[in-house]
CSV table of C-alpha atoms in Angstrom, one decimal:
chain,number,residue,atom,x,y,z
A,1423,GLN,CA,0.0,0.0,0.0
A,1424,VAL,CA,1.4,3.4,-1.0
A,1425,GLN,CA,1.9,5.8,1.8
A,1426,LEU,CA,3.1,9.4,1.6
A,1427,VAL,CA,3.5,10.9,5.0
A,1428,GLU,CA,4.2,14.6,5.5
A,1429,SER,CA,5.8,16.1,8.5
A,1430,GLY,CA,7.4,19.4,9.6
A,1431,GLY,CA,4.3,21.7,9.6
A,1432,GLY,CA,3.6,24.0,12.5
A,1433,LEU,CA,3.1,27.5,13.6
A,1434,VAL,CA,5.7,30.1,12.6
A,1435,GLN,CA,5.9,33.9,12.6
A,1436,ALA,CA,5.9,35.9,9.4
A,1437,GLY,CA,9.4,36.0,8.0
A,1438,GLY,CA,10.3,32.7,9.5
A,1439,SER,CA,11.1,29.3,7.9
A,1440,LEU,CA,9.9,25.7,7.9
A,1441,ARG,CA,11.1,22.6,6.2
A,1442,LEU,CA,8.4,20.0,5.2
A,1443,SER,CA,9.3,16.4,4.6
A,1444,CYS,CA,7.4,13.7,2.9
A,1445,ALA,CA,8.4,10.1,3.2
A,1446,ALA,CA,7.2,7.5,0.7
A,1447,SER,CA,6.7,3.8,1.1
A,1448,GLY,CA,5.0,1.0,-0.7
A,1449,LEU,CA,5.5,2.5,-4.2
A,1450,THR,CA,5.1,0.1,-7.0
A,1451,PHE,CA,8.3,1.2,-8.7
A,1452,ARG,CA,11.5,2.7,-7.3
A,1453,PHE,CA,11.2,6.1,-5.8
A,1454,SER,CA,13.5,7.8,-8.3
A,1455,LEU,CA,11.0,7.0,-11.1
A,1456,TYR,CA,8.4,9.3,-9.6
A,1457,VAL,CA,7.8,13.0,-10.0
A,1458,LEU,CA,7.0,14.5,-6.6
A,1459,GLY,CA,5.0,17.6,-6.0
A,1460,TRP,CA,3.8,19.8,-3.2
A,1461,PHE,CA,0.4,21.3,-3.2
A,1462,ARG,CA,-1.5,23.4,-0.6
A,1463,GLN,CA,-5.1,24.1,0.3
A,1464,THR,CA,-7.0,26.5,2.4
A,1465,PRO,CA,-10.7,26.1,3.4
A,1466,GLY,CA,-13.1,26.9,0.6
A,1467,LYS,CA,-10.4,27.0,-2.0
A,1468,GLU,CA,-9.1,24.5,-4.5
A,1469,ARG,CA,-5.8,22.7,-3.9
A,1470,GLU,CA,-3.1,24.7,-5.6
A,1471,PHE,CA,0.3,23.7,-7.0
A,1472,VAL,CA,3.4,24.8,-5.1
A,1473,ALA,CA,6.4,23.0,-6.6
A,1474,SER,CA,7.4,19.8,-8.3
A,1475,ILE,CA,10.6,17.9,-8.9
A,1476,SER,CA,11.7,15.3,-11.4
A,1477,GLY,CA,12.7,11.8,-10.4
A,1478,SER,CA,16.4,12.5,-10.6
A,1479,GLY,CA,16.0,15.8,-8.8
A,1480,GLY,CA,17.6,17.7,-11.7
A,1481,ASP,CA,14.5,19.6,-12.8
A,1482,THR,CA,12.2,21.6,-10.6
A,1483,TYR,CA,9.2,23.8,-11.2
A,1484,SER,CA,7.6,26.2,-8.8
A,1485,ALA,CA,4.6,28.4,-8.7
A,1486,ASP,CA,5.2,32.1,-9.1
A,1487,SER,CA,3.9,32.8,-5.7
A,1488,VAL,CA,6.7,30.9,-4.0
A,1489,LYS,CA,9.6,31.4,-6.4
A,1490,GLY,CA,12.7,32.7,-4.6
A,1491,ARG,CA,11.3,31.7,-1.2
A,1492,PHE,CA,10.5,27.9,-1.4
A,1493,THR,CA,12.8,25.2,-2.6
A,1494,ILE,CA,11.9,21.6,-3.4
A,1495,SER,CA,14.4,18.9,-3.2
A,1496,ARG,CA,14.6,15.1,-2.8
A,1497,ASP,CA,16.8,12.4,-1.3
A,1498,ASN,CA,16.2,9.2,-3.3
A,1499,ALA,CA,18.2,7.1,-0.9
A,1500,LYS,CA,15.7,8.1,1.8
A,1501,ASN,CA,12.6,8.0,-0.4
A,1502,THR,CA,11.9,11.5,0.8
A,1503,VAL,CA,11.0,14.9,-0.7
A,1504,TYR,CA,11.4,18.2,1.0
A,1505,LEU,CA,10.0,21.7,0.8
A,1506,GLN,CA,12.2,24.4,2.3
A,1507,MET,CA,10.0,27.4,3.0
A,1508,ASN,CA,11.6,30.7,3.7
A,1509,SER,CA,10.3,34.3,4.2
A,1510,LEU,CA,6.9,32.9,5.1
A,1511,THR,CA,3.9,35.2,5.0
A,1512,PRO,CA,0.3,34.7,6.4
A,1513,GLU,CA,-0.8,34.0,2.8
A,1514,ASP,CA,1.3,30.8,3.0
A,1515,THR,CA,-1.0,29.4,5.7
A,1516,ALA,CA,-2.5,26.2,4.4
A,1517,VAL,CA,-2.5,22.4,4.6
A,1518,TYR,CA,0.4,21.2,2.5
A,1519,PHE,CA,0.2,17.9,0.6
A,1520,CYS,CA,2.8,15.9,-1.2
A,1521,ALA,CA,1.9,13.9,-4.2
A,1522,ALA,CA,3.5,11.5,-6.6
A,1523,LYS,CA,3.1,10.6,-10.3
A,1524,MET,CA,5.1,9.0,-13.0
A,1525,GLY,CA,6.0,10.7,-16.3
A,1526,ALA,CA,6.8,14.3,-17.0
A,1527,LEU,CA,7.1,17.2,-14.5
A,1528,SER,CA,3.7,18.7,-14.0
A,1529,TYR,CA,1.8,21.3,-12.1
A,1530,HIS,CA,-1.6,19.7,-12.9
A,1531,ARG,CA,-3.2,18.4,-9.7
A,1532,SER,CA,-5.2,15.9,-11.6
A,1533,GLU,CA,-2.1,14.1,-12.9
A,1534,TYR,CA,-1.0,13.1,-9.5
A,1535,TYR,CA,-2.4,9.8,-8.1
A,1536,HIS,CA,-0.7,9.2,-4.8
A,1537,TRP,CA,-1.4,11.7,-2.1
A,1538,GLY,CA,-0.4,12.2,1.5
A,1539,GLN,CA,-2.8,13.3,4.3
A,1540,GLY,CA,-1.3,16.8,4.6
A,1541,THR,CA,0.4,18.8,7.2
A,1542,GLN,CA,-0.8,22.2,8.6
A,1543,VAL,CA,1.3,25.3,8.2
A,1544,THR,CA,0.2,28.4,10.0
A,1545,VAL,CA,2.0,31.7,9.6
A,1546,SER,CA,1.1,34.4,12.1
A,1547,SER,CA,1.5,38.1,11.4
C-alpha cells in the first residue's frame, strides 16, 4: 500500500522558515522514477500547486507565488522529498500535501495519483 507521510508543519511567525518532509513507502516502482509535487489548500479554495521535482532531482518547477522563497528537493536514498520554505507570510497558511506521479514534470493536480494526508502550516503576522 502506497503511503506518503508529510511532516514538519507547524506555527511560525511571518518572515520565518519551515522545512516540510514527505516520506514515501509502498510505491510500485522505485522512488526515483516518480515525479513528486507539493500542493497546498486553504478552506473553501481549490488545492493549488506549489512545486514539483523530477525523479532525478535535476529539474524543478515552482509556482510564481513561491519562487525565490520555497525550494523543493529530494533524497532518493531516503525516499523523501522536502520543501524548504523561507520568508513565510500569512498568505502561505494552508494544509500542505505531497503527491506522486510518473512521467513528466507537471503542475496539474489531476495528474498526481498518490497523495499524503497533509500537514498544517500556519504563519502568524
